[in-house]
Amino acid sequence: MKIKGLVTSGSQKGMYFMSQEVYSSQFKEILGFNPFKGTLNILIDEENLENLQPAKEQQTVMINGSDKFGDVLLLKARLEDKVEGAVIFPVKTHHPEEFLEFIARDNLRKTLHLRDGDEVSLIF
């Protein structure tokens, strides 16, 4: 399944959470690499959100939090059909459902020269 969305700025809290050992060790185990300490934020429309729901319900992996940090669902994906990574869905979040957080090995804004408003595609 392929969905499209727009790169958008987030709350700048992704780096903090991605740096936590409780998450980073599990991401490495599941993905086979240490993700960049930040997320690429992608805003999708309602139609794409509906299309994503079956994959989210059937293919997510649970990342267990700790006392202080909540659980996270992880759904493996590819960005632009070339960058391996995953979309993460924090169980505790202030973001609307249409706001996706993609994690990968590299800082994608730099390596792919992405800016707010750029259209990207995710393949699940």
mmCIF file of C-alpha atoms in Angstrom, residues 32-96:
data_model
loop_
_atom_site.group_PDB
_atom_site.id
_atom_site.type_symbol
_atom_site.label_atom_id
_atom_site.label_comp_id
_atom_site.label_asym_id
_atom_site.label_seq_id
_atom_site.Cartn_x
_atom_site.Cartn_y
_atom_site.Cartn_z
ATOM 1 C CA GLY A 32 18.329 -3.814 12.415
ATOM 2 C CA PHE A 33 19.800 -0.312 12.793
ATOM 3 C CA ASN A 34 19.956 2.584 15.222
ATOM 4 C CA PRO A 35 17.504 5.218 14.009
ATOM 5 C CA PHE A 36 18.437 8.884 13.756
ATOM 6 C CA LYS A 37 17.549 10.708 16.972
ATOM 7 C CA GLY A 38 14.545 12.476 15.510
ATOM 8 C CA THR A 39 11.493 11.839 13.357
ATOM 9 C CA LEU A 40 10.324 13.005 9.953
ATOM 10 C CA ASN A 41 6.812 14.337 10.444
ATOM 11 C CA ILE A 42 4.323 13.676 7.650
ATOM 12 C CA LEU A 43 0.775 14.995 7.489
ATOM 13 C CA ILE A 44 -1.653 12.771 5.574
ATOM 14 C CA ASP A 45 -5.246 13.418 4.553
ATOM 15 C CA GLU A 46 -8.295 11.605 5.914
ATOM 16 C CA GLU A 47 -8.574 9.232 2.934
ATOM 17 C CA ASN A 48 -4.996 8.044 3.409
ATOM 18 C CA LEU A 49 -5.638 7.673 7.130
ATOM 19 C CA GLU A 50 -8.522 5.309 6.373
ATOM 20 C CA ASN A 51 -6.351 3.326 3.930
ATOM 21 C CA LEU A 52 -3.612 3.030 6.554
ATOM 22 C CA GLN A 53 -5.882 1.660 9.265
ATOM 23 C CA PRO A 54 -5.881 -2.048 8.198
ATOM 24 C CA ALA A 55 -2.066 -2.165 8.059
ATOM 25 C CA LYS A 56 -1.856 -0.366 11.388
ATOM 26 C CA GLU A 57 -4.219 -2.889 12.984
ATOM 27 C CA GLN A 58 -2.565 -6.006 11.528
ATOM 28 C CA GLN A 59 1.147 -5.284 11.069
ATOM 29 C CA THR A 60 2.262 -3.123 13.969
ATOM 30 C CA VAL A 61 4.827 -4.259 16.514
ATOM 31 C CA MET A 62 4.553 -3.122 20.127
ATOM 32 C CA ILE A 63 7.513 -1.223 21.559
ATOM 33 C CA ASN A 64 7.190 -1.469 25.320
ATOM 34 C CA GLY A 65 7.656 1.699 27.305
ATOM 35 C CA SER A 66 8.664 1.986 30.940
ATOM 36 C CA ASP A 67 7.290 3.671 34.033
ATOM 37 C CA LYS A 68 8.005 7.121 32.635
ATOM 38 C CA PHE A 69 7.633 6.460 28.897
ATOM 39 C CA GLY A 70 4.544 5.100 27.150
ATOM 40 C CA ASP A 71 4.267 2.255 24.669
ATOM 41 C CA VAL A 72 4.762 2.859 20.949
ATOM 42 C CA LEU A 73 3.374 0.957 17.970
ATOM 43 C CA LEU A 74 5.784 0.504 15.069
ATOM 44 C CA LEU A 75 4.832 -0.171 11.440
ATOM 45 C CA LYS A 76 7.684 -0.919 9.016
ATOM 46 C CA ALA A 77 7.612 1.242 5.889
ATOM 47 C CA ARG A 78 9.722 2.685 3.077
ATOM 48 C CA LEU A 79 9.913 6.374 2.294
ATOM 49 C CA GLU A 80 9.991 7.263 -1.406
ATOM 50 C CA ASP A 81 10.395 3.507 -2.083
ATOM 51 C CA LYS A 82 14.066 3.683 -1.098
ATOM 52 C CA VAL A 83 14.555 4.539 2.576
ATOM 53 C CA GLU A 84 13.856 1.694 4.996
ATOM 54 C CA GLY A 85 12.331 2.695 8.297
ATOM 55 C CA ALA A 86 9.075 2.717 10.184
ATOM 56 C CA VAL A 87 6.148 4.861 11.169
ATOM 57 C CA ILE A 88 5.778 5.065 14.918
ATOM 58 C CA PHE A 89 2.513 5.632 16.745
ATOM 59 C CA PRO A 90 3.074 6.703 20.355
ATOM 60 C CA VAL A 91 0.177 5.460 22.471
ATOM 61 C CA LYS A 92 0.392 8.699 24.477
ATOM 62 C CA THR A 93 0.485 11.603 22.039
ATOM 63 C CA HIS A 94 -0.914 15.059 21.482
ATOM 64 C CA HIS A 95 -0.710 14.751 17.695
ATOM 65 C CA PRO A 96 -3.825 14.094 15.615
#
